[in-house]
CSV table of N, CA and C in Angstrom, one decimal:
chain,number,residue,atom,x,y,z
Q,15,MET,N,28.5,131.9,219.6
Q,15,MET,CA,29.3,131.3,220.7
Q,15,MET,C,29.7,132.3,221.6
Q,16,THR,N,29.7,131.4,223.1
Q,16,THR,CA,30.5,132.2,223.9
Q,16,THR,C,31.9,132.3,223.6
Q,17,SER,N,32.6,133.3,224.5
Q,17,SER,CA,33.9,133.0,224.5
Q,17,SER,C,34.6,132.1,224.6
Q,18,SER,N,34.0,131.0,225.7
Q,18,SER,CA,34.7,129.8,226.4
Q,18,SER,C,34.2,129.0,224.9
Q,19,GLY,N,33.1,129.0,224.2
Q,19,GLY,CA,33.2,128.2,222.8
Q,19,GLY,C,33.9,128.2,221.8
Q,20,LEU,N,34.4,129.8,221.7
Q,20,LEU,CA,35.1,130.1,220.7
Q,20,LEU,C,36.4,129.7,221.2
Q,21,ARG,N,37.0,129.7,222.3
Q,21,ARG,CA,38.4,129.1,222.6
Q,21,ARG,C,38.4,127.6,222.7
Q,22,LYS,N,37.7,126.9,223.0
Q,22,LYS,CA,37.7,125.3,222.8
Q,22,LYS,C,37.8,125.5,220.8
Q,23,SER,N,37.2,126.0,220.5
Q,23,SER,CA,37.1,125.9,218.5
Q,23,SER,C,38.5,125.8,218.6
Q,24,LEU,N,39.0,127.1,219.1
Q,24,LEU,CA,39.9,127.5,218.1
Q,24,LEU,C,41.4,126.3,218.9
Q,25,ASP,N,41.1,125.8,220.0
Q,25,ASP,CA,42.0,124.9,220.3
Q,25,ASP,C,42.1,123.6,219.4
Q,26,VAL,N,40.8,123.3,218.9
Q,26,VAL,CA,40.3,122.4,217.9
Q,26,VAL,C,41.1,122.6,216.6
Q,27,VAL,N,41.2,123.7,216.3
Q,27,VAL,CA,41.9,124.2,214.9
Q,27,VAL,C,43.4,124.4,215.1
Q,28,ALA,N,43.7,124.6,216.4
Q,28,ALA,CA,45.2,124.2,216.5
Q,28,ALA,C,45.8,123.0,216.5
Q,29,ALA,N,44.9,121.6,217.3
Q,29,ALA,CA,44.9,120.6,216.8
Q,29,ALA,C,45.1,120.2,215.3
Q,30,ILE,N,44.1,120.3,214.5
Q,30,ILE,CA,44.3,120.6,213.3
Q,30,ILE,C,45.1,120.7,212.8
Q,31,GLU,N,45.6,121.8,212.9
Q,31,GLU,CA,47.1,122.3,212.6
Q,31,GLU,C,48.2,121.6,212.9
Q,32,ALA,N,48.3,121.3,214.0
Q,32,ALA,CA,49.1,120.7,214.4
Q,32,ALA,C,49.6,119.1,213.8
Q,33,ALA,N,48.5,118.6,213.5
Q,33,ALA,CA,48.3,117.0,213.1
Q,33,ALA,C,48.7,116.9,211.5
Q,34,LYS,N,48.2,118.7,210.8
Q,34,LYS,CA,48.2,118.6,209.2
Q,34,LYS,C,50.4,118.8,209.4
Q,35,GLY,N,50.6,119.5,210.4
Q,35,GLY,CA,52.3,119.0,210.5
Q,35,GLY,C,53.1,117.9,210.9
Q,36,ALA,N,52.2,117.1,211.7
Q,36,ALA,CA,52.9,115.9,212.0
Q,36,ALA,C,53.1,114.8,210.8
Q,37,ILE,N,51.5,114.8,210.0
Q,37,ILE,CA,51.9,114.2,208.9
Q,37,ILE,C,52.6,114.7,207.7
Q,38,VAL,N,52.6,116.2,207.5
Q,38,VAL,CA,53.7,116.0,206.6
Q,38,VAL,C,55.3,116.3,207.1
Q,39,LEU,N,55.6,116.2,208.6
Q,39,LEU,CA,56.7,115.6,208.7
Q,39,LEU,C,57.1,114.4,208.6
Q,40,LEU,N,56.5,113.8,209.0
Q,40,LEU,CA,56.4,112.2,208.9
Q,40,LEU,C,56.7,111.6,206.9
Q,41,ALA,N,55.7,112.2,206.2
Q,41,ALA,CA,56.3,112.5,204.9
Q,41,ALA,C,57.5,112.7,204.3
Q,42,GLY,N,57.7,113.6,204.9
Q,42,GLY,CA,59.2,113.9,204.8
Q,42,GLY,C,60.1,113.0,205.1
Q,43,PHE,N,60.0,113.0,206.8
Q,43,PHE,CA,60.9,111.8,206.7
Q,43,PHE,C,60.9,110.2,205.7
Q,44,GLY,N,59.9,110.1,205.2
Q,44,GLY,CA,59.7,108.8,204.7
Q,44,GLY,C,60.6,109.1,203.3
Q,45,LEU,N,60.6,110.6,202.3
Q,45,LEU,CA,61.3,111.0,201.1
Q,45,LEU,C,62.7,110.4,201.6
Q,46,LEU,N,63.3,111.1,203.1
Q,46,LEU,CA,64.4,111.0,203.0
Q,46,LEU,C,64.9,109.5,203.3
Q,47,GLY,N,63.8,108.5,204.0
Q,47,GLY,CA,63.9,106.7,203.5
Q,47,GLY,C,64.5,106.3,202.4
Q,48,LEU,N,63.7,107.3,200.9
Q,48,LEU,CA,64.0,107.1,199.5
Q,48,LEU,C,65.7,107.3,199.1
Q,49,LEU,N,66.2,107.8,200.0
Q,49,LEU,CA,67.7,108.4,199.5
Q,49,LEU,C,68.8,107.3,199.1
Q,50,HIS,N,69.3,107.4,198.1
Q,50,HIS,CA,70.3,106.5,197.4
Q,50,HIS,C,69.7,105.1,197.4
Q,51,ARG,N,68.2,105.1,196.8
Q,51,ARG,CA,67.5,103.8,196.5
Q,51,ARG,C,67.6,104.4,195.1
Q,52,ASP,N,67.5,102.6,194.4
Q,52,ASP,CA,66.7,102.9,193.1
Q,52,ASP,C,65.0,103.1,192.8
Q,53,LEU,N,65.0,104.3,192.4
Q,53,LEU,CA,63.6,104.5,192.6
Q,53,LEU,C,62.5,104.0,191.7
Q,54,HIS,N,62.8,103.7,190.5
Q,54,HIS,CA,62.4,103.1,189.3
Q,54,HIS,C,62.0,101.6,190.2
Q,55,VAL,N,63.0,100.7,190.5
Q,55,VAL,CA,62.8,99.6,191.0
Q,55,VAL,C,61.5,99.6,191.7
Q,56,TRP,N,61.9,100.7,193.1
Q,56,TRP,CA,61.0,100.7,194.2
Q,56,TRP,C,59.7,100.9,193.8
Q,57,SER,N,59.4,101.6,192.8
Q,57,SER,CA,58.2,102.3,192.7
Q,57,SER,C,57.5,101.0,191.5
Q,58,SER,N,58.0,100.3,190.8
Q,58,SER,CA,58.1,99.3,189.9
Q,58,SER,C,57.3,98.3,191.1
Q,59,GLU,N,58.1,97.8,192.2
Q,59,GLU,CA,57.7,97.0,193.0
Q,59,GLU,C,56.4,97.1,193.6
Q,60,ILE,N,56.3,98.5,194.0
Q,60,ILE,CA,55.1,98.9,195.0
Q,60,ILE,C,53.9,98.6,193.6
Q,61,VAL,N,54.2,98.9,192.9
Q,61,VAL,CA,53.1,98.6,191.6
Q,61,VAL,C,52.7,96.8,191.5
Q,62,GLU,N,53.8,96.5,191.6
Q,62,GLU,CA,53.4,94.6,191.5
Q,62,GLU,C,52.9,93.9,192.7
Q,63,HIS,N,53.3,95.0,193.9
Q,63,HIS,CA,53.0,94.4,195.0
Q,63,HIS,C,51.2,94.5,195.2
Q,64,LEU,N,50.3,96.1,194.5
Q,64,LEU,CA,49.7,96.1,194.5
Q,64,LEU,C,48.6,95.1,193.3
Q,65,HIS,N,49.2,94.7,192.9
Q,65,HIS,CA,48.5,93.8,191.6
Q,65,HIS,C,48.1,94.8,190.6
Q,66,LEU,N,48.7,95.9,190.4
Q,66,LEU,CA,48.9,96.8,189.2
Q,66,LEU,C,49.3,96.5,187.4
Q,67,ASN,N,48.4,96.9,187.1
Q,67,ASN,CA,49.2,96.5,185.4
Q,67,ASN,C,50.2,97.7,185.5
Q,68,PRO,N,51.6,97.5,185.3
Q,68,PRO,CA,52.6,98.7,185.4
Q,68,PRO,C,52.5,99.8,183.9
Q,69,ALA,N,51.7,98.7,182.9
Q,69,ALA,CA,51.5,99.4,181.6
Q,69,ALA,C,50.6,100.4,181.4
Q,70,ARG,N,49.3,100.4,182.4
Q,70,ARG,CA,48.0,101.4,182.3
Q,70,ARG,C,48.9,102.5,182.6
Q,71,LYS,N,47.8,103.4,182.5
Q,71,LYS,CA,48.1,104.9,183.0
Q,71,LYS,C,48.6,105.6,184.2
Q,72,TYR,N,47.6,105.5,185.2
Q,72,TYR,CA,48.2,105.8,186.2
Q,72,TYR,C,49.5,105.1,187.1
Q,73,PRO,N,49.4,103.5,186.9
Q,73,PRO,CA,50.6,103.1,187.3
Q,73,PRO,C,52.3,103.3,186.7
Q,74,HIS,N,51.8,103.6,185.6
Q,74,HIS,CA,52.8,104.4,184.7
Q,74,HIS,C,53.5,106.0,185.1
Q,75,ILE,N,52.2,106.5,185.6
Q,75,ILE,CA,52.8,107.8,185.9
Q,75,ILE,C,53.4,107.8,187.2
Q,76,PHE,N,53.0,106.9,187.9
Q,76,PHE,CA,53.7,106.8,189.4
Q,76,PHE,C,55.2,106.3,189.3
Q,77,ILE,N,55.1,105.3,188.3
Q,77,ILE,CA,56.6,104.8,188.4
Q,77,ILE,C,57.5,105.7,187.6
Q,78,ASP,N,56.8,106.6,186.6
Q,78,ASP,CA,58.1,107.8,186.2
Q,78,ASP,C,58.1,108.7,186.9
Q,79,LEU,N,57.0,109.1,187.8
Q,79,LEU,CA,57.2,110.8,188.6
Q,79,LEU,C,58.2,109.9,189.5
Q,80,PHE,N,57.9,108.6,189.8
Q,80,PHE,CA,59.3,108.4,191.1
Q,80,PHE,C,60.6,108.1,190.5
Q,81,SER,N,60.8,107.2,189.5
Q,81,SER,CA,61.8,107.3,188.2
Q,81,SER,C,62.7,109.0,188.5
Q,82,SER,N,61.9,109.9,188.1
Q,82,SER,CA,63.0,111.0,187.8
Q,82,SER,C,63.1,112.0,189.1
Q,83,PHE,N,62.9,111.1,190.4
Q,83,PHE,CA,63.6,111.9,191.5
Q,83,PHE,C,64.9,111.5,191.5
Q,84,THR,N,65.8,113.0,191.9
Q,84,THR,CA,67.2,112.5,192.6
Q,84,THR,C,67.5,112.7,193.8
Q,85,ASP,N,68.2,112.3,194.5
Q,85,ASP,CA,68.5,112.6,195.7
Q,85,ASP,C,68.7,114.2,196.2
Q,86,GLN,N,68.8,114.9,195.3
Q,86,GLN,CA,68.7,116.5,195.3
Q,86,GLN,C,67.3,117.0,195.5
Q,87,ARG,N,66.4,116.4,195.1
Q,87,ARG,CA,65.0,116.5,194.6
Q,87,ARG,C,64.6,116.0,195.9
Q,88,LEU,N,64.7,114.8,196.6
Q,88,LEU,CA,64.2,114.3,197.7
Q,88,LEU,C,64.4,115.2,198.7
Q,89,TRP,N,65.5,115.8,199.1
Q,89,TRP,CA,66.3,116.3,199.9
Q,89,TRP,C,65.7,117.7,200.0
Q,90,LEU,N,64.9,118.2,198.9
Q,90,LEU,CA,64.7,119.6,198.7
Q,90,LEU,C,63.0,119.3,199.1
Q,91,MET,N,62.9,118.3,198.4
Q,91,MET,CA,61.0,118.2,198.9
Q,91,MET,C,60.9,118.2,200.7
Q,92,ALA,N,62.1,117.1,201.2
Q,92,ALA,CA,62.3,116.9,202.7
Q,92,ALA,C,62.2,118.6,203.4
Q,93,GLY,N,62.6,119.2,203.0
Q,93,GLY,CA,63.3,120.3,203.4
Q,93,GLY,C,61.9,121.2,203.2
Q,94,MET,N,61.6,121.2,202.2
Q,94,MET,CA,60.2,121.8,202.0
Q,94,MET,C,58.9,121.4,203.2
Q,95,ALA,N,59.1,120.1,203.1
Q,95,ALA,CA,58.2,119.5,204.4
Q,95,ALA,C,58.2,119.9,205.7
Q,96,LEU,N,59.6,120.0,205.9
Q,96,LEU,CA,60.2,120.5,207.3
Q,96,LEU,C,59.9,121.9,207.8
Q,97,LEU,N,59.8,122.8,206.4
Q,97,LEU,CA,59.4,124.4,206.6
Q,97,LEU,C,57.7,124.3,206.7
Q,98,TYR,N,57.5,123.1,206.2
Q,98,TYR,CA,55.3,123.8,206.1
Q,98,TYR,C,55.2,123.2,207.6
Q,99,SER,N,56.0,122.2,208.0
Q,99,SER,CA,55.3,121.3,209.3
Q,99,SER,C,56.0,122.7,210.5
Q,100,THR,N,56.8,123.3,210.4
Q,100,THR,CA,57.1,124.5,211.2
Q,100,THR,C,56.5,125.3,211.4
Q,101,ILE,N,55.7,125.7,209.7
Q,101,ILE,CA,54.9,126.8,210.4
Q,101,ILE,C,53.8,126.1,210.6
Q,102,ARG,N,53.2,125.0,210.6
Q,102,ARG,CA,52.0,124.6,211.3
Q,102,ARG,C,52.1,124.4,212.4
Q,103,PHE,N,53.1,123.7,213.3
Q,103,PHE,CA,53.5,123.6,214.5
Q,103,PHE,C,53.4,125.0,215.1
Q,104,ALA,N,54.2,126.3,214.5
Q,104,ALA,CA,54.1,127.4,215.2
Q,104,ALA,C,52.7,128.1,215.3
Q,105,GLU,N,51.7,127.6,214.6
Q,105,GLU,CA,50.4,128.0,214.0
Q,105,GLU,C,49.6,127.9,215.3
Q,106,ALA,N,49.9,126.1,215.5
Q,106,ALA,CA,49.0,125.8,216.2
Q,106,ALA,C,49.6,125.8,218.0
Q,107,TYR,N,50.7,126.1,218.0
Q,107,TYR,CA,51.0,126.9,219.2
Q,107,TYR,C,50.4,128.3,219.6
Q,108,GLY,N,50.7,128.8,218.5
Q,108,GLY,CA,50.0,130.2,218.8
Q,108,GLY,C,48.7,130.4,219.2
Q,109,LEU,N,48.0,129.4,218.3
Q,109,LEU,CA,46.4,129.4,218.6
Q,109,LEU,C,46.0,129.1,220.0
Q,110,TRP,N,46.8,128.0,220.5
Q,110,TRP,CA,46.5,127.5,221.9
Q,110,TRP,C,47.2,128.4,223.1
Q,111,LYS,N,48.3,129.4,222.3
Q,111,LYS,CA,48.6,130.6,223.3
Q,111,LYS,C,47.7,131.6,223.2
Q,112,GLN,N,46.8,131.7,222.3
Q,112,GLN,CA,45.7,133.1,222.3
Q,112,GLN,C,46.5,134.1,221.6
Q,113,LYS,N,47.6,133.9,220.3
Q,113,LYS,CA,48.1,135.0,219.9
Q,113,LYS,C,47.7,135.4,218.6
Q,114,ALA,N,47.4,136.8,218.5
Q,114,ALA,CA,46.7,137.5,217.5
Q,114,ALA,C,47.7,137.2,216.2
Q,115,TRP,N,48.7,137.0,216.1
Q,115,TRP,CA,49.5,136.3,215.0
Q,115,TRP,C,49.4,135.5,214.4
Q,116,ALA,N,49.0,134.3,214.9
Q,116,ALA,CA,48.5,132.7,215.0
Q,116,ALA,C,47.0,133.0,214.1
Q,117,GLU,N,46.2,133.5,214.7
Q,117,GLU,CA,44.9,133.7,214.6
Q,117,GLU,C,45.0,134.4,213.0
Q,118,TRP,N,45.5,135.5,212.8
Q,118,TRP,CA,46.0,136.2,211.3
Q,118,TRP,C,46.3,135.0,210.5
Q,119,LEU,N,47.4,134.5,210.9
Q,119,LEU,CA,48.0,133.0,209.7
Q,119,LEU,C,47.1,132.4,209.7
Q,120,ALA,N,46.5,131.8,210.5
Q,120,ALA,CA,45.0,131.3,210.3
Q,120,ALA,C,44.1,131.7,209.5
Q,121,LEU,N,43.6,133.0,209.2
Q,121,LEU,CA,42.7,133.4,208.5
Q,121,LEU,C,43.3,133.5,207.6
Q,122,VAL,N,44.4,133.8,207.2
Q,122,VAL,CA,45.0,134.1,205.7
Q,122,VAL,C,45.4,132.9,205.1
Q,123,GLY,N,45.9,131.7,205.6
Q,123,GLY,CA,46.4,130.7,205.2
Q,123,GLY,C,45.0,129.7,205.2
Q,124,GLY,N,44.4,129.7,205.5
Q,124,GLY,CA,42.6,129.3,205.2
Q,124,GLY,C,42.0,129.6,204.0
Q,125,CYS,N,42.4,131.0,203.7
Q,125,CYS,CA,41.5,131.8,202.5
Q,125,CYS,C,42.5,131.5,201.5
Q,126,ILE,N,43.5,131.2,201.7
Q,126,ILE,CA,44.1,130.9,200.4
Q,126,ILE,C,43.7,129.5,199.7
Q,127,TYR,N,43.6,128.8,200.8
Q,127,TYR,CA,43.1,126.8,200.3
Q,127,TYR,C,41.6,127.5,199.6
Q,128,LEU,N,40.9,128.5,199.9
Q,128,LEU,CA,39.5,128.6,199.4
Q,128,LEU,C,39.3,128.4,198.0
Q,129,PRO,N,40.2,129.2,197.2
Q,129,PRO,CA,40.0,128.7,195.5
Q,129,PRO,C,40.1,128.1,194.7
Q,130,PRO,N,41.5,127.3,195.6
Q,130,PRO,CA,41.5,125.8,195.0
Q,130,PRO,C,40.9,124.5,195.1
Q,131,GLU,N,40.1,125.2,196.5
Q,131,GLU,CA,39.3,124.0,196.9
Q,131,GLU,C,37.7,123.8,196.3
Q,132,VAL,N,37.3,125.5,195.8
Q,132,VAL,CA,36.2,125.4,194.9
Q,132,VAL,C,36.5,125.3,193.5
Q,133,TYR,N,37.7,125.4,192.8
Q,133,TYR,CA,38.0,125.0,191.7
Q,133,TYR,C,37.7,123.4,191.5
Q,134,ALA,N,38.5,122.9,192.5
Q,134,ALA,CA,38.6,120.7,192.1
Q,134,ALA,C,36.8,120.7,192.5
Q,135,ILE,N,36.2,121.5,193.2
Q,135,ILE,CA,34.6,121.1,193.2
Q,135,ILE,C,34.2,121.3,191.6
Q,136,TYR,N,34.6,122.4,191.0
Q,136,TYR,CA,34.1,122.7,189.9
Q,136,TYR,C,34.5,121.6,188.7
Q,137,GLN,N,35.9,121.3,188.9
Q,137,GLN,CA,36.2,120.4,188.1
Q,137,GLN,C,35.4,118.9,188.5
Q,138,LYS,N,35.2,118.4,189.4
Q,138,LYS,CA,34.8,117.0,189.6
Q,138,LYS,C,34.7,117.5,191.1
Q,139,ALA,N,32.9,117.2,191.3
Q,139,ALA,CA,32.9,117.5,192.9
Q,139,ALA,C,33.0,115.7,193.6
Q,140,SER,N,33.5,115.7,194.6
Q,140,SER,CA,33.3,114.7,195.5
Q,140,SER,C,33.4,114.9,196.8
Q,141,VAL,N,33.1,114.1,197.5
Q,141,VAL,CA,32.8,114.1,199.3
Q,141,VAL,C,34.2,114.5,199.8
Q,142,ILE,N,35.0,114.6,199.3
Q,142,ILE,CA,36.4,114.7,199.9
Q,142,ILE,C,36.6,116.2,199.7
Q,143,HIS,N,36.2,116.6,198.5
Q,143,HIS,CA,36.2,118.3,198.0
Q,143,HIS,C,35.4,118.9,198.7
Q,144,VAL,N,34.2,118.6,198.9
Q,144,VAL,CA,33.4,119.4,199.3
Q,144,VAL,C,33.7,119.6,201.2
Q,145,SER,N,33.9,118.2,201.6
Q,145,SER,CA,34.7,118.1,202.8
Q,145,SER,C,35.5,119.2,203.2
Q,146,ALA,N,36.5,119.0,202.4
Q,146,ALA,CA,37.8,119.9,202.7
Q,146,ALA,C,37.2,121.6,202.9
Q,147,LEU,N,36.2,122.0,201.5
Q,147,LEU,CA,35.8,123.3,201.4
Q,147,LEU,C,35.3,123.4,202.7
Q,148,VAL,N,34.1,122.7,203.1
Q,148,VAL,CA,33.4,123.2,204.2
Q,148,VAL,C,34.2,123.2,205.5
Q,149,VAL,N,35.3,122.3,205.8
Q,149,VAL,CA,35.6,122.6,207.1
Q,149,VAL,C,36.7,123.7,206.8
Q,150,ASN,N,37.1,124.0,205.5
Q,150,ASN,CA,38.5,125.1,205.8
Q,150,ASN,C,37.4,126.5,205.8
Q,151,LEU,N,36.5,126.5,205.5
Q,151,LEU,CA,35.4,127.5,205.8
Q,151,LEU,C,34.8,127.6,206.9
Q,152,VAL,N,34.6,126.9,207.2
Q,152,VAL,CA,33.8,126.9,209.2
Q,152,VAL,C,35.1,127.0,210.0
Q,153,ILE,N,36.7,126.9,209.5
Q,153,ILE,CA,37.6,127.5,209.9
Q,153,ILE,C,38.1,128.9,209.5
Q,154,VAL,N,37.9,129.4,208.4
Q,154,VAL,CA,38.2,130.6,208.1
Q,154,VAL,C,36.9,131.8,209.0
Q,155,LEU,N,35.8,131.0,209.0
Q,155,LEU,CA,34.7,131.4,209.5
Q,155,LEU,C,35.1,132.0,210.9
Q,156,LEU,N,35.3,130.7,211.2
Q,156,LEU,CA,35.6,131.1,213.3
Q,156,LEU,C,36.8,131.8,213.6
Q,157,VAL,N,37.7,131.6,212.8
Q,157,VAL,CA,39.3,132.6,213.2
Q,157,VAL,C,38.8,134.2,212.9
Q,158,ALA,N,37.6,134.3,211.8
Q,158,ALA,CA,37.3,135.9,211.3
Q,158,ALA,C,36.3,136.4,212.7
Q,159,LYS,N,35.1,135.3,213.1
Q,159,LYS,CA,34.9,135.2,214.8
Q,159,LYS,C,35.9,136.2,215.3
Q,160,VAL,N,36.7,135.4,215.9
Q,160,VAL,CA,37.4,135.2,217.0
Q,160,VAL,C,38.2,136.7,216.9
Q,161,LEU,N,38.6,137.3,215.7
Q,161,LEU,CA,39.4,138.4,215.2
Q,161,LEU,C,38.4,139.5,215.8
Q,162,LEU,N,37.5,139.6,215.0
Q,162,LEU,CA,36.2,140.6,215.2
Q,162,LEU,C,36.0,140.6,216.6
Q,163,GLN,N,35.7,139.7,217.2
Q,163,GLN,CA,35.1,140.0,218.7
Q,163,GLN,C,36.5,140.6,219.4
Q,164,LYS,N,37.8,139.8,219.0
Q,164,LYS,CA,38.7,140.4,220.0
Q,164,LYS,C,38.7,142.2,219.3
Q,165,ARG,N,38.6,142.6,218.2
Q,165,ARG,CA,38.4,144.1,217.8
Q,165,ARG,C,37.4,144.8,218.4
Q,166,LYS,N,36.4,144.1,219.0
Q,166,LYS,CA,35.1,145.0,219.3
Q,166,LYS,C,35.4,145.2,220.8
Q,167,THR,N,35.8,144.1,221.6
Q,167,THR,CA,36.5,144.3,223.2
Q,167,THR,C,37.3,145.1,222.9
Q,168,LYS,N,38.6,145.4,222.2
Q,168,LYS,CA,39.1,146.2,222.3
Q,168,LYS,C,38.9,147.6,222.4
Q,169,GLN,N,38.0,148.0,221.3
Q,169,GLN,CA,37.4,149.2,221.1
Q,169,GLN,C,36.6,149.6,222.1
Q,170,THR,N,35.7,149.2,222.8
Q,170,THR,CA,34.8,149.1,224.1
Q,170,THR,C,35.9,149.3,225.6
Q,171,HIS,N,37.1,148.9,225.4
Q,171,HIS,CA,38.0,149.4,226.2
Q,171,HIS,C,39.0,150.4,226.1
């Protein structure tokens, strides 16, 4: 792959990271929208709206999960979403600006996700699990290639 091709590929990775940051940031704002609400009633209404039986296993788990949330827990989760989004946005910016620290962050971050993705496939293979693994593996290999190419260029100069 040419240097120009690698550059365009890193721009795609940067866009993916920015999109992940935006999605999680929106989810964090959504959590803040649940503050001071009766989440048991709210989750029960969602289950009812979806025409699910609240006595069944998964709807019941959903209702129990949201019923256990306190305002403090919602603030904590929203704060964690903000932190995660900030990291993703910084990584995207760094990749667009061709910063080595961002490339290392993308490589390490991508590698961290590989074992859980492999384990998820081992537990139950699905199109989503396999797709996530393939996309993440492509990103890791791409960023590793960029870093190796930079290292070779640096050694020849």
